[in-house]
Amino acid sequence: MTTVLICDDRRSVREGLTRVMSAVPGVSRIDCVAHGDELLSRFSR
């Protein structure tokens, strides 16, 4: 399964991409962040 991490400062974009990606076969988890520093902290885990 695939995990997707969406990073965009606009909530509407994050929500739209989440809806689109949730329909993609094989995508099991979708996380969203608003800023690059949040993105980097997720990658360091």
The first five atom37 places (N, CA, C, CB, O) and aatype in JSON, in Angstrom:
{
  "aatype": [12, 16, 16, 19, 10, 9, 4, 3, 3, 1, 1, 15, 19, 1, 6, 7, 10, 16, 1, 19, 12, 15, 0, 19, 14, 7, 19, 15, 1, 9, 3, 4, 19, 0, 8, 7, 3, 6, 10, 10, 15, 1, 13, 15, 1],
  "atom_mask": [
    [1, 1, 1, 1, 1],
    [1, 1, 1, 1, 1],
    [1, 1, 1, 1, 1],
    [1, 1, 1, 1, 1],
    [1, 1, 1, 1, 1],
    [1, 1, 1, 1, 1],
    [1, 1, 1, 1, 1],
    [1, 1, 1, 1, 1],
    [1, 1, 1, 1, 1],
    [1, 1, 1, 1, 1],
    [1, 1, 1, 1, 1],
    [1, 1, 1, 1, 1],
    [1, 1, 1, 1, 1],
    [1, 1, 1, 1, 1],
    [1, 1, 1, 1, 1],
    [1, 1, 1, 0, 1],
    [1, 1, 1, 1, 1],
    [1, 1, 1, 1, 1],
    [1, 1, 1, 1, 1],
    [1, 1, 1, 1, 1],
    [1, 1, 1, 1, 1],
    [1, 1, 1, 1, 1],
    [1, 1, 1, 1, 1],
    [1, 1, 1, 1, 1],
    [1, 1, 1, 1, 1],
    [1, 1, 1, 0, 1],
    [1, 1, 1, 1, 1],
    [1, 1, 1, 1, 1],
    [1, 1, 1, 1, 1],
    [1, 1, 1, 1, 1],
    [1, 1, 1, 1, 1],
    [1, 1, 1, 1, 1],
    [1, 1, 1, 1, 1],
    [1, 1, 1, 1, 1],
    [1, 1, 1, 1, 1],
    [1, 1, 1, 0, 1],
    [1, 1, 1, 1, 1],
    [1, 1, 1, 1, 1],
    [1, 1, 1, 1, 1],
    [1, 1, 1, 1, 1],
    [1, 1, 1, 1, 1],
    [1, 1, 1, 1, 1],
    [1, 1, 1, 1, 1],
    [1, 1, 1, 1, 1],
    [1, 1, 1, 1, 1]
  ],
  "atom_positions": [
    [[0.83, -1.19, 0.0], [0.0, 0.0, 0.0], [0.87, 1.25, 0.0], [-0.94, 0.0, 1.21], [2.04, 1.22, 0.39]],
    [[0.29, 2.33, -0.44], [1.03, 3.59, -0.6], [0.51, 4.66, 0.35], [0.93, 4.07, -2.04], [-0.69, 4.8, 0.55]],
    [[1.43, 5.42, 0.92], [1.09, 6.57, 1.75], [1.43, 7.83, 0.97], [1.86, 6.54, 3.12], [2.49, 7.93, 0.35]],
    [[0.52, 8.8, 0.99], [0.7, 10.07, 0.29], [0.74, 11.19, 1.32], [-0.44, 10.32, -0.76], [-0.08, 11.23, 2.24]],
    [[1.7, 12.09, 1.17], [1.79, 13.27, 2.04], [1.62, 14.51, 1.17], [3.15, 13.3, 2.82], [2.44, 14.77, 0.29]],
    [[0.57, 15.26, 1.44], [0.24, 16.46, 0.67], [0.68, 17.68, 1.48], [-1.28, 16.53, 0.34], [0.4, 17.79, 2.67]],
    [[1.39, 18.59, 0.81], [1.85, 19.82, 1.46], [1.41, 21.02, 0.63], [3.4, 19.81, 1.65], [1.86, 21.2, -0.5]],
    [[0.54, 21.83, 1.19], [0.11, 23.07, 0.55], [-0.45, 23.98, 1.62], [-0.95, 22.8, -0.57], [-1.09, 23.52, 2.56]],
    [[-0.22, 25.27, 1.48], [-0.69, 26.19, 2.51], [-2.18, 26.5, 2.4], [0.09, 27.48, 2.44], [-2.76, 27.1, 3.31]],
    [[-2.81, 26.1, 1.31], [-4.24, 26.36, 1.14], [-5.06, 25.13, 1.51], [-4.54, 26.79, -0.31], [-4.89, 24.06, 0.92]],
    [[-5.94, 25.29, 2.47], [-6.77, 24.18, 2.95], [-7.6, 23.59, 1.81], [-7.69, 24.65, 4.08], [-7.74, 22.37, 1.72]],
    [[-8.15, 24.43, 0.94], [-8.99, 23.93, -0.15], [-8.2, 23.02, -1.09], [-9.59, 25.1, -0.93], [-8.75, 22.04, -1.59]],
    [[-6.95, 23.34, -1.33], [-6.11, 22.49, -2.18], [-5.84, 21.17, -1.49], [-4.78, 23.21, -2.52], [-5.95, 20.11, -2.11]],
    [[-5.49, 21.22, -0.21], [-5.24, 19.97, 0.53], [-6.48, 19.08, 0.53], [-4.83, 20.28, 1.98], [-6.37, 17.88, 0.32]],
    [[-7.64, 19.67, 0.76], [-8.88, 18.89, 0.78], [-9.2, 18.31, -0.59], [-10.05, 19.75, 1.27], [-9.61, 17.16, -0.7]],
    [[-9.02, 19.1, -1.64], [-9.28, 18.62, -2.99], [-8.35, 17.49, -3.39], [0.0, 0.0, 0.0], [-8.8, 16.48, -3.94]],
    [[-7.07, 17.65, -3.11], [-6.11, 16.59, -3.43], [-6.37, 15.33, -2.61], [-4.69, 17.07, -3.2], [-6.18, 14.22, -3.1]],
    [[-6.81, 15.51, -1.38], [-7.15, 14.35, -0.55], [-8.3, 13.58, -1.17], [-7.51, 14.79, 0.88], [-8.28, 12.35, -1.22]],
    [[-9.32, 14.29, -1.64], [-10.45, 13.63, -2.3], [-10.01, 12.88, -3.55], [-11.53, 14.66, -2.67], [-10.41, 11.74, -3.77]],
    [[-9.18, 13.51, -4.36], [-8.7, 12.87, -5.58], [-7.87, 11.64, -5.26], [-7.88, 13.86, -6.43], [-8.07, 10.57, -5.83]],
    [[-6.92, 11.78, -4.34], [-6.03, 10.68, -4.02], [-6.73, 9.53, -3.32], [-4.9, 11.17, -3.15], [-6.3, 8.38, -3.43]],
    [[-7.81, 9.81, -2.61], [-8.54, 8.73, -1.93], [-9.21, 7.79, -2.92], [-9.58, 9.32, -0.98], [-9.58, 6.67, -2.57]],
    [[-9.38, 8.24, -4.15], [-9.99, 7.39, -5.18], [-8.95, 6.57, -5.96], [-10.78, 8.25, -6.15], [-9.32, 5.75, -6.8]],
    [[-7.69, 6.78, -5.69], [-6.62, 6.07, -6.4], [-6.42, 4.7, -5.76], [-5.3, 6.89, -6.38], [-6.17, 4.6, -4.56]],
    [[-6.52, 3.64, -6.56], [-6.3, 2.3, -6.02], [-4.89, 2.16, -5.44], [-6.53, 1.24, -7.11], [-3.92, 2.63, -6.03]],
    [[-4.81, 1.51, -4.31], [-3.52, 1.27, -3.69], [-3.08, 2.32, -2.68], [0.0, 0.0, 0.0], [-2.14, 2.09, -1.93]],
    [[-3.76, 3.46, -2.66], [-3.42, 4.5, -1.69], [-4.13, 4.15, -0.38], [-3.82, 5.93, -2.2], [-5.36, 4.14, -0.32]],
    [[-3.35, 3.87, 0.65], [-3.94, 3.41, 1.91], [-4.0, 4.5, 2.97], [-3.16, 2.24, 2.44], [-4.79, 4.41, 3.91]],
    [[-3.16, 5.52, 2.82], [-3.12, 6.57, 3.83], [-2.77, 7.9, 3.17], [-2.1, 6.23, 4.95], [-1.9, 7.96, 2.3]],
    [[-3.46, 8.95, 3.59], [-3.2, 10.29, 3.08], [-3.05, 11.23, 4.26], [-4.34, 10.77, 2.11], [-3.97, 11.36, 5.08]],
    [[-1.91, 11.88, 4.35], [-1.66, 12.88, 5.39], [-1.49, 14.22, 4.72], [-0.4, 12.51, 6.25], [-1.05, 14.31, 3.57]],
    [[-1.84, 15.27, 5.44], [-1.71, 16.63, 4.91], [-0.99, 17.52, 5.91], [-3.08, 17.22, 4.57], [-1.16, 17.39, 7.13]],
    [[-0.17, 18.41, 5.37], [0.48, 19.44, 6.17], [0.36, 20.76, 5.41], [1.98, 19.09, 6.47], [0.16, 20.77, 4.2]],
    [[0.5, 21.86, 6.15], [0.32, 23.17, 5.54], [1.64, 23.86, 5.2], [-0.48, 24.05, 6.45], [1.67, 24.76, 4.37]],
    [[2.73, 23.44, 5.84], [4.0, 24.16, 5.67], [5.16, 23.2, 5.52], [4.25, 25.1, 6.85], [5.09, 22.04, 5.94]],
    [[6.22, 23.69, 4.91], [7.4, 22.87, 4.66], [8.05, 22.32, 5.92], [0.0, 0.0, 0.0], [8.56, 21.2, 5.91]],
    [[8.03, 23.1, 7.0], [8.65, 22.6, 8.24], [7.89, 21.4, 8.78], [8.71, 23.71, 9.3], [8.5, 20.48, 9.34]],
    [[6.57, 21.4, 8.61], [5.77, 20.23, 9.02], [6.12, 19.03, 8.14], [4.26, 20.53, 8.93], [6.22, 17.9, 8.63]],
    [[6.3, 19.28, 6.86], [6.66, 18.22, 5.92], [7.98, 17.58, 6.32], [6.74, 18.78, 4.5], [8.1, 16.36, 6.37]],
    [[8.97, 18.41, 6.6], [10.29, 17.89, 6.98], [10.24, 17.1, 8.28], [11.28, 19.02, 7.1], [10.94, 16.1, 8.42]],
    [[9.43, 17.54, 9.23], [9.34, 16.8, 10.49], [8.67, 15.45, 10.29], [8.58, 17.62, 11.54], [9.0, 14.49, 10.99]],
    [[7.75, 15.36, 9.34], [7.12, 14.06, 9.04], [8.12, 13.1, 8.42], [5.92, 14.24, 8.11], [8.11, 11.91, 8.71]],
    [[9.0, 13.62, 7.55], [9.99, 12.77, 6.9], [11.05, 12.29, 7.87], [10.64, 13.51, 5.76], [11.66, 11.24, 7.64]],
    [[11.29, 13.03, 8.93], [12.34, 12.64, 9.87], [11.9, 11.54, 10.82], [12.8, 13.84, 10.65], [12.71, 11.02, 11.59]],
    [[10.62, 11.18, 10.8], [10.12, 10.12, 11.69], [10.47, 8.76, 11.18], [8.63, 10.22, 11.86], [10.12, 7.76, 11.81]]
  ]
}
